[in-house]
Short mmCIF file of C-alpha atoms and ligand atoms in Angstrom, two decimals:
data_model
loop_
_atom_site.label_atom_id
_atom_site.label_comp_id
_atom_site.label_asym_id
_atom_site.label_seq_id
_atom_site.Cartn_x
_atom_site.Cartn_y
_atom_site.Cartn_z
CA MET F 1 41.94 56.57 -5.33
CA ILE F 2 41.92 53.01 -4.03
CA GLY F 3 38.35 53.54 -2.85
CA ASN F 4 37.36 54.72 -6.31
CA ILE F 5 38.83 51.61 -7.91
CA GLU F 6 36.90 49.36 -5.56
CA SER F 7 33.60 51.10 -6.12
CA VAL F 8 34.01 50.94 -9.91
CA ARG F 9 34.74 47.21 -9.53
CA LYS F 10 31.54 46.67 -7.58
CA GLU F 11 29.34 48.86 -9.78
CA PHE F 12 30.63 47.14 -12.87
CA ALA F 13 29.91 43.69 -11.47
CA ARG F 14 26.36 44.66 -10.65
CA ALA F 15 25.76 46.37 -13.99
CA LEU F 16 27.09 43.34 -15.86
CA GLU F 17 24.89 40.99 -13.96
CA GLN F 18 21.80 43.07 -14.62
CA ALA F 19 22.47 43.34 -18.35
CA THR F 20 20.24 40.81 -20.11
CA THR F 21 20.00 42.24 -23.62
CA ARG F 22 22.63 43.15 -26.19
CA GLU F 23 21.73 46.83 -25.82
CA GLN F 24 22.22 46.75 -22.08
CA LEU F 25 25.52 44.95 -22.50
CA GLU F 26 26.65 47.60 -24.98
CA GLN F 27 25.71 50.31 -22.45
CA VAL F 28 27.91 48.58 -19.88
CA ARG F 29 30.79 48.47 -22.35
CA ILE F 30 30.44 52.16 -23.16
CA LYS F 31 30.19 53.18 -19.54
CA TYR F 32 33.17 51.18 -18.26
CA LEU F 33 35.38 50.03 -21.12
CA ALA F 34 35.19 52.67 -23.87
CA ARG F 35 38.09 55.02 -24.55
CA ASN F 36 36.55 57.61 -22.24
CA GLY F 37 34.80 55.12 -19.92
CA LEU F 38 35.19 54.86 -16.17
CA VAL F 39 38.25 52.59 -16.27
CA ALA F 40 40.08 54.90 -18.66
CA GLU F 41 39.11 57.81 -16.44
CA LEU F 42 40.76 56.09 -13.48
CA PHE F 43 44.00 55.68 -15.46
CA GLU F 44 43.82 59.34 -16.30
CA HIS F 45 43.31 60.18 -12.66
CA MET F 46 46.34 58.09 -11.63
CA LYS F 47 48.67 60.35 -13.55
CA SER F 48 48.00 63.13 -11.07
CA LEU F 49 48.85 61.00 -8.03
CA PRO F 50 52.03 61.65 -6.01
CA ALA F 51 54.85 59.41 -7.25
CA ASP F 52 54.94 57.20 -4.13
CA GLN F 53 51.27 56.20 -4.54
CA LYS F 54 51.47 55.40 -8.23
CA PRO F 55 52.90 51.83 -8.06
CA GLN F 56 50.17 50.48 -5.77
CA ALA F 57 47.33 52.23 -7.57
CA GLY F 58 48.73 51.16 -10.94
CA LYS F 59 48.81 47.52 -9.89
CA LEU F 60 45.21 47.60 -8.66
CA LEU F 61 44.03 49.45 -11.71
CA ASN F 62 45.65 46.98 -14.10
CA SER F 63 44.05 44.05 -12.38
CA LEU F 64 40.69 45.83 -12.47
CA LYS F 65 41.07 46.40 -16.19
CA VAL F 66 41.89 42.75 -16.89
CA GLU F 67 39.10 41.53 -14.68
CA VAL F 68 36.50 43.83 -16.19
CA GLN F 69 37.49 42.89 -19.71
CA GLN F 70 37.44 39.18 -19.03
CA ALA F 71 34.07 39.31 -17.30
CA PHE F 72 32.66 41.36 -20.14
CA GLU F 73 33.92 38.93 -22.82
CA GLU F 74 32.55 35.96 -20.95
CA LYS F 75 29.14 37.49 -20.68
CA ARG F 76 29.11 38.48 -24.33
CA ASN F 77 30.10 34.98 -25.38
CA LEU F 78 27.39 33.54 -23.28
CA MET F 79 24.76 35.85 -24.76
CA GLU F 80 25.67 35.77 -28.42
CA GLY F 81 28.73 33.71 -29.08
CA GLU F 82 29.62 30.02 -28.84
CA GLY F 83 28.27 29.83 -25.32
CA ALA F 84 24.79 30.82 -26.43
CA LYS F 85 24.80 28.31 -29.29
CA ASN F 86 25.98 25.45 -27.10
CA ASP F 87 23.61 26.26 -24.31
CA THR F 88 20.82 23.83 -25.08
CA LEU F 89 19.15 24.37 -21.74
CA ASP F 90 15.81 26.08 -22.33
CA ARG F 91 14.92 27.54 -18.99
CA THR F 92 11.36 28.28 -20.08
CA MET F 93 10.53 24.62 -20.73
CA PRO F 94 8.20 22.95 -18.21
CA GLY F 95 9.86 20.31 -16.03
CA ARG F 96 9.52 16.64 -16.88
CA PRO F 97 6.91 14.99 -14.68
CA ARG F 98 8.30 12.14 -12.62
CA PRO F 99 6.13 9.05 -12.90
CA LEU F 100 4.48 8.30 -9.58
CA GLY F 101 3.37 4.84 -8.59
CA SER F 102 -0.18 4.30 -7.37
CA LYS F 103 -1.98 1.90 -5.11
CA HIS F 104 -2.58 -1.58 -6.47
CA PRO F 105 -6.23 -2.12 -7.48
CA ILE F 106 -6.59 -4.81 -4.79
CA THR F 107 -5.31 -2.40 -2.13
CA GLN F 108 -7.64 0.29 -3.48
CA THR F 109 -10.58 -2.10 -3.24
CA ILE F 110 -9.70 -3.11 0.33
CA ASP F 111 -9.33 0.57 1.29
CA GLU F 112 -12.72 1.37 -0.16
CA ILE F 113 -14.42 -1.54 1.63
CA ARG F 114 -12.77 -0.51 4.91
CA GLN F 115 -13.90 3.06 4.38
CA ILE F 116 -17.54 2.01 3.85
CA PHE F 117 -17.57 -0.18 6.96
CA ARG F 118 -15.74 2.45 8.99
CA SER F 119 -18.65 4.79 8.28
CA MET F 120 -20.89 2.15 9.90
CA GLY F 121 -18.70 1.90 13.00
CA PHE F 122 -16.45 -1.04 12.11
CA SER F 123 -12.72 -0.90 12.82
CA SER F 124 -10.03 -3.15 11.32
CA ALA F 125 -8.32 -6.21 12.82
CA TYR F 126 -5.60 -8.48 11.45
CA GLY F 127 -4.38 -12.00 12.08
CA PRO F 128 -1.46 -14.22 11.01
CA GLU F 129 -1.32 -15.93 7.61
CA ILE F 130 0.32 -19.00 9.15
CA GLU F 131 -2.40 -20.53 11.28
CA THR F 132 -3.07 -23.61 13.34
CA ASP F 133 -5.74 -26.17 12.67
CA HIS F 134 -7.41 -24.87 15.82
CA TYR F 135 -8.07 -21.34 14.53
CA ASN F 136 -8.59 -22.17 10.87
CA PHE F 137 -10.95 -25.12 11.48
CA GLU F 138 -11.52 -26.48 14.99
CA ALA F 139 -12.67 -23.33 16.76
CA LEU F 140 -14.78 -22.47 13.70
CA ASN F 141 -16.81 -25.61 14.27
CA PHE F 142 -15.23 -27.83 11.61
CA PRO F 143 -15.19 -31.25 13.31
CA PRO F 144 -11.97 -33.25 12.68
CA ASP F 145 -13.26 -35.40 9.81
CA HIS F 146 -15.86 -33.01 8.47
CA PRO F 147 -16.00 -32.96 4.64
CA ALA F 148 -16.05 -29.14 4.69
CA ARG F 149 -12.34 -29.30 5.50
CA ASP F 150 -11.60 -31.00 2.20
CA MET F 151 -13.47 -28.28 0.35
CA GLN F 152 -10.86 -25.80 1.51
CA ASP F 153 -7.83 -27.25 -0.35
CA THR F 154 -5.42 -26.50 2.44
CA PHE F 155 -1.64 -25.97 2.23
CA PHE F 156 -0.30 -27.77 5.32
CA LEU F 157 3.04 -26.69 6.77
CA SER F 158 3.63 -29.51 9.22
CA PRO F 159 3.44 -33.30 8.73
CA SER F 160 0.83 -33.60 11.47
CA LYS F 161 -1.27 -31.02 9.55
CA SER F 162 -1.64 -28.88 12.65
CA VAL F 163 0.12 -25.85 11.13
CA LEU F 164 -1.15 -24.48 7.84
CA LEU F 165 -1.62 -21.43 5.63
CA ARG F 166 -5.00 -19.98 6.48
CA THR F 167 -7.64 -20.81 3.88
CA HIS F 168 -9.89 -17.91 4.87
CA THR F 169 -9.90 -14.86 7.15
CA SER F 170 -12.47 -16.44 9.49
CA PRO F 171 -9.79 -17.50 12.05
CA VAL F 172 -9.41 -13.77 12.77
CA GLN F 173 -13.01 -13.87 14.05
CA ILE F 174 -11.89 -16.26 16.79
CA ARG F 175 -8.73 -14.29 17.60
CA THR F 176 -10.71 -11.05 17.74
CA MET F 177 -13.37 -12.47 20.05
CA GLU F 178 -10.73 -14.03 22.30
CA GLY F 179 -9.13 -10.63 22.65
CA GLN F 180 -12.16 -8.53 23.55
CA ARG F 181 -15.63 -8.55 25.07
CA PRO F 182 -18.74 -7.59 23.06
CA PRO F 183 -19.71 -5.33 21.42
CA VAL F 184 -17.43 -6.40 18.55
CA ARG F 185 -17.56 -4.52 15.25
CA GLU F 186 -14.55 -5.39 13.12
CA ILE F 187 -13.62 -6.03 9.56
CA MET F 188 -10.57 -8.20 8.91
CA PRO F 189 -8.80 -7.89 5.59
CA GLY F 190 -5.96 -10.20 4.64
CA ARG F 191 -4.29 -12.69 2.37
CA VAL F 192 -5.46 -16.31 2.25
CA TYR F 193 -4.17 -19.45 0.53
CA ARG F 194 -5.75 -22.40 -1.24
CA ASN F 195 -4.13 -25.35 -2.93
CA GLU F 196 -6.05 -24.99 -6.17
CA ALA F 197 -5.13 -25.09 -9.85
CA VAL F 198 -4.44 -21.52 -10.99
CA SER F 199 -6.91 -20.37 -13.63
CA ALA F 200 -8.69 -17.26 -14.87
CA ARG F 201 -11.04 -17.62 -11.90
CA SER F 202 -8.86 -18.95 -9.09
CA LEU F 203 -5.47 -18.22 -7.55
CA VAL F 204 -3.48 -20.05 -4.88
CA SER F 205 -3.14 -16.81 -2.93
CA PHE F 206 -5.79 -14.12 -2.82
CA HIS F 207 -7.46 -11.69 -0.39
CA GLN F 208 -10.60 -11.71 1.69
CA VAL F 209 -12.32 -9.21 3.92
CA GLU F 210 -14.08 -10.75 6.88
CA GLY F 211 -16.69 -8.92 8.93
CA LEU F 212 -17.93 -9.61 12.44
CA TYR F 213 -20.62 -7.93 14.52
CA VAL F 214 -21.44 -9.28 17.99
CA ASP F 215 -23.63 -7.64 20.60
CA THR F 216 -26.83 -8.30 22.53
CA GLY F 217 -29.88 -8.62 20.31
CA VAL F 218 -28.19 -8.75 16.90
CA THR F 219 -30.56 -10.28 14.35
CA PHE F 220 -30.58 -11.48 10.77
CA SER F 221 -32.15 -8.14 9.78
CA ASP F 222 -29.02 -6.41 11.07
CA LEU F 223 -26.97 -8.67 8.83
CA LYS F 224 -29.15 -7.86 5.83
CA GLY F 225 -29.32 -4.15 6.57
CA THR F 226 -25.55 -3.86 6.94
CA LEU F 227 -24.71 -5.85 3.82
CA VAL F 228 -27.33 -4.10 1.69
CA ALA F 229 -26.00 -0.71 2.86
CA PHE F 230 -22.53 -1.88 1.87
CA ALA F 231 -23.64 -3.12 -1.57
CA ARG F 232 -25.47 0.15 -2.28
CA GLN F 233 -22.39 2.20 -1.48
CA PHE F 234 -19.98 -0.05 -3.29
CA TYR F 235 -22.01 -0.96 -6.38
CA GLY F 236 -24.44 1.96 -6.60
CA LYS F 237 -27.82 2.92 -5.14
CA ASP F 238 -29.95 0.99 -7.60
CA VAL F 239 -28.22 -2.36 -7.18
CA ARG F 240 -30.67 -5.27 -6.84
CA TYR F 241 -29.75 -8.08 -4.46
CA LYS F 242 -30.88 -11.41 -3.09
CA PHE F 243 -29.83 -13.76 -0.31
CA ARG F 244 -29.79 -17.51 -0.83
CA PRO F 245 -29.45 -20.15 1.90
CA THR F 246 -26.14 -22.00 2.03
CA PHE F 247 -23.93 -23.83 4.53
CA PHE F 248 -20.90 -22.80 6.58
CA PRO F 249 -19.93 -24.71 9.74
CA PHE F 250 -19.37 -21.44 11.61
CA THR F 251 -22.69 -19.72 10.84
CA GLU F 252 -26.31 -20.79 11.25
CA PRO F 253 -28.36 -19.87 9.33
CA SER F 254 -26.03 -19.04 6.45
CA ALA F 255 -26.64 -17.09 3.27
CA ASP F 256 -24.79 -16.16 0.11
CA MET F 257 -25.45 -12.65 -1.13
CA TYR F 258 -25.95 -11.97 -4.83
CA ILE F 259 -26.28 -8.69 -6.67
CA SER F 260 -27.81 -8.10 -10.07
CA CYS F 261 -25.14 -8.11 -12.76
CA PHE F 262 -24.20 -4.47 -13.33
CA LEU F 263 -22.79 -5.15 -16.78
CA CYS F 264 -26.02 -6.42 -18.32
CA LYS F 265 -28.42 -5.12 -15.63
CA GLY F 266 -29.61 -8.67 -15.03
CA LYS F 267 -30.33 -9.59 -18.66
CA GLY F 268 -27.55 -12.18 -18.79
CA CYS F 269 -24.01 -11.80 -20.15
CA ARG F 270 -20.60 -13.50 -20.06
CA MET F 271 -19.82 -11.81 -16.69
CA CYS F 272 -22.78 -13.37 -14.85
CA LYS F 273 -22.64 -16.55 -16.95
CA GLN F 274 -25.99 -15.61 -18.50
CA ASN F 275 -28.00 -15.82 -15.27
CA GLY F 276 -28.13 -12.12 -14.34
CA TRP F 277 -26.81 -12.55 -10.78
CA LEU F 278 -23.33 -12.37 -9.23
CA GLU F 279 -22.39 -13.98 -5.94
CA ILE F 280 -20.45 -11.43 -3.90
CA LEU F 281 -20.12 -12.86 -0.38
CA GLY F 282 -20.91 -15.55 2.18
CA SER F 283 -22.55 -14.64 5.48
CA GLY F 284 -24.59 -15.89 8.40
CA MET F 285 -25.41 -15.68 12.09
CA VAL F 286 -22.42 -16.66 14.23
CA HIS F 287 -22.83 -20.28 15.38
CA PRO F 288 -23.32 -20.61 19.18
CA HIS F 289 -20.42 -23.10 19.27
CA LEU F 290 -18.04 -20.29 18.32
CA PHE F 291 -19.24 -18.19 21.23
CA ARG F 292 -18.68 -21.13 23.59
CA ASN F 293 -15.18 -21.62 22.12
CA VAL F 294 -14.20 -18.07 22.99
CA GLY F 295 -16.04 -17.83 26.30
CA TYR F 296 -18.99 -15.63 25.22
CA ASP F 297 -22.41 -16.57 26.60
CA PRO F 298 -24.51 -17.64 23.57
CA GLU F 299 -27.69 -17.00 25.56
CA LYS F 300 -26.69 -13.39 25.98
CA TYR F 301 -24.97 -12.52 22.73
CA SER F 302 -25.71 -12.98 19.07
CA GLY F 303 -23.93 -11.76 15.98
CA PHE F 304 -23.38 -12.00 12.26
CA ALA F 305 -20.31 -12.59 10.13
CA PHE F 306 -19.52 -12.32 6.45
CA GLY F 307 -16.59 -12.87 4.14
CA MET F 308 -15.84 -11.76 0.61
CA GLY F 309 -13.09 -12.44 -1.89
CA ILE F 310 -11.41 -9.20 -2.93
CA GLU F 311 -10.02 -10.32 -6.29
CA ARG F 312 -13.46 -11.57 -7.19
CA ILE F 313 -15.19 -8.36 -6.11
CA ALA F 314 -12.62 -6.22 -7.92
CA SER F 315 -12.80 -8.31 -11.09
CA LEU F 316 -16.60 -8.12 -11.14
CA ARG F 317 -16.52 -4.41 -10.59
CA TYR F 318 -13.93 -3.56 -13.22
CA GLY F 319 -14.90 -6.27 -15.70
CA VAL F 320 -11.55 -8.08 -15.49
CA ASP F 321 -12.17 -11.53 -16.93
CA ASP F 322 -8.88 -13.11 -15.82
CA ILE F 323 -7.93 -12.50 -12.19
CA ARG F 324 -4.32 -13.54 -12.85
CA MET F 325 -3.90 -10.09 -14.41
CA PHE F 326 -3.94 -8.55 -10.92
CA TYR F 327 -0.61 -10.23 -10.23
CA GLU F 328 1.27 -9.91 -13.50
CA ASN F 329 2.30 -6.35 -12.59
CA ASP F 330 1.89 -5.17 -16.15
CA VAL F 331 1.79 -1.38 -15.81
CA ARG F 332 -0.50 -1.12 -18.87
CA PHE F 333 -3.07 -3.02 -16.83
CA LEU F 334 -2.33 -1.37 -13.46
CA ASN F 335 -2.36 2.18 -14.91
CA GLN F 336 -6.06 1.87 -15.64
CA PHE F 337 -7.04 1.98 -11.99
N1 LIG P 1 -14.95 -18.01 5.33
C1 LIG P 1 -15.94 -18.17 4.28
C2 LIG P 1 -15.22 -18.53 2.97
O1 LIG P 1 -14.03 -18.43 2.90
C3 LIG P 1 -16.73 -16.91 4.08
C4 LIG P 1 -17.60 -16.59 5.27
C5 LIG P 1 -17.16 -15.75 6.28
C6 LIG P 1 -18.90 -17.09 5.36
C7 LIG P 1 -17.95 -15.43 7.36
C8 LIG P 1 -19.71 -16.78 6.44
C9 LIG P 1 -19.22 -15.96 7.43
O2 LIG P 1 -15.85 -18.91 2.01
#
């Protein structure tokens, strides 16, 4: 008898759980709770038990009856009564997407530049943003009172002006060469600082990617070939380019690289200030003085270096006419990248 009660309890629980429609629920009611259902049948059966077993069986049976009724009512309420009306949870609705952040456009641009140079065998190197006069200027062949120093609008950190915020990533060239023997094939991304008035075209803190290639027999054609390959991958196969002589203390000869304006295809527009060309980087053959400063033999080795401003490159590429926008962290701007 006790075994029967327990199995009815279990069967009922399972049947109730599986009932998902009104009809199924009604079937469960008829089978277990109706006047001639299984619970009633058990009560009937109890009458024929010996007198000494009746109290225990009766107690169990009563609790089964209460339990079954309660569970049934609860389920019915949930399916059609108050419970169903108050249940505003629609389990068939798709989940709400959680907004995911993305990489900053400047980081994306650096990643892309690194990726292109990695495919040409360059790895990445980094240096400190707080530099000494030695690495930022002296070892790069800026003599102490050379006017080129003034052009760099330096933030000095010590009264003697020997500690400063680096004005370019070129000091990493020196640190890299000090740390290894040729061949050297590195690009060096990082943040740089200049004490300039902030405007749509200049910031006090921005990013550069430096490049350095040193080996035996490196020529100016290697410089051109590498930079043209880069420009074609970054700006598109048909990009037109030109190199124009310029001056840097740490390269000789030196050249600025220009590409044809991709907005107007060289016809002249506000982006290229009507002249059809955009300056994208500075470059040149590493000056022999630098090799002497780091203990490389300039008779044996030659190399080229280049440096580009990331905010500038990114603003040209995406047509952003005010580079301050990169740092306002307005998601309406950032979401577009
Ligand atoms: N350091 C130079 C600048 O900041 C760029 C440069 C790097 C030029 C390497 C030549 C070689 O303008």
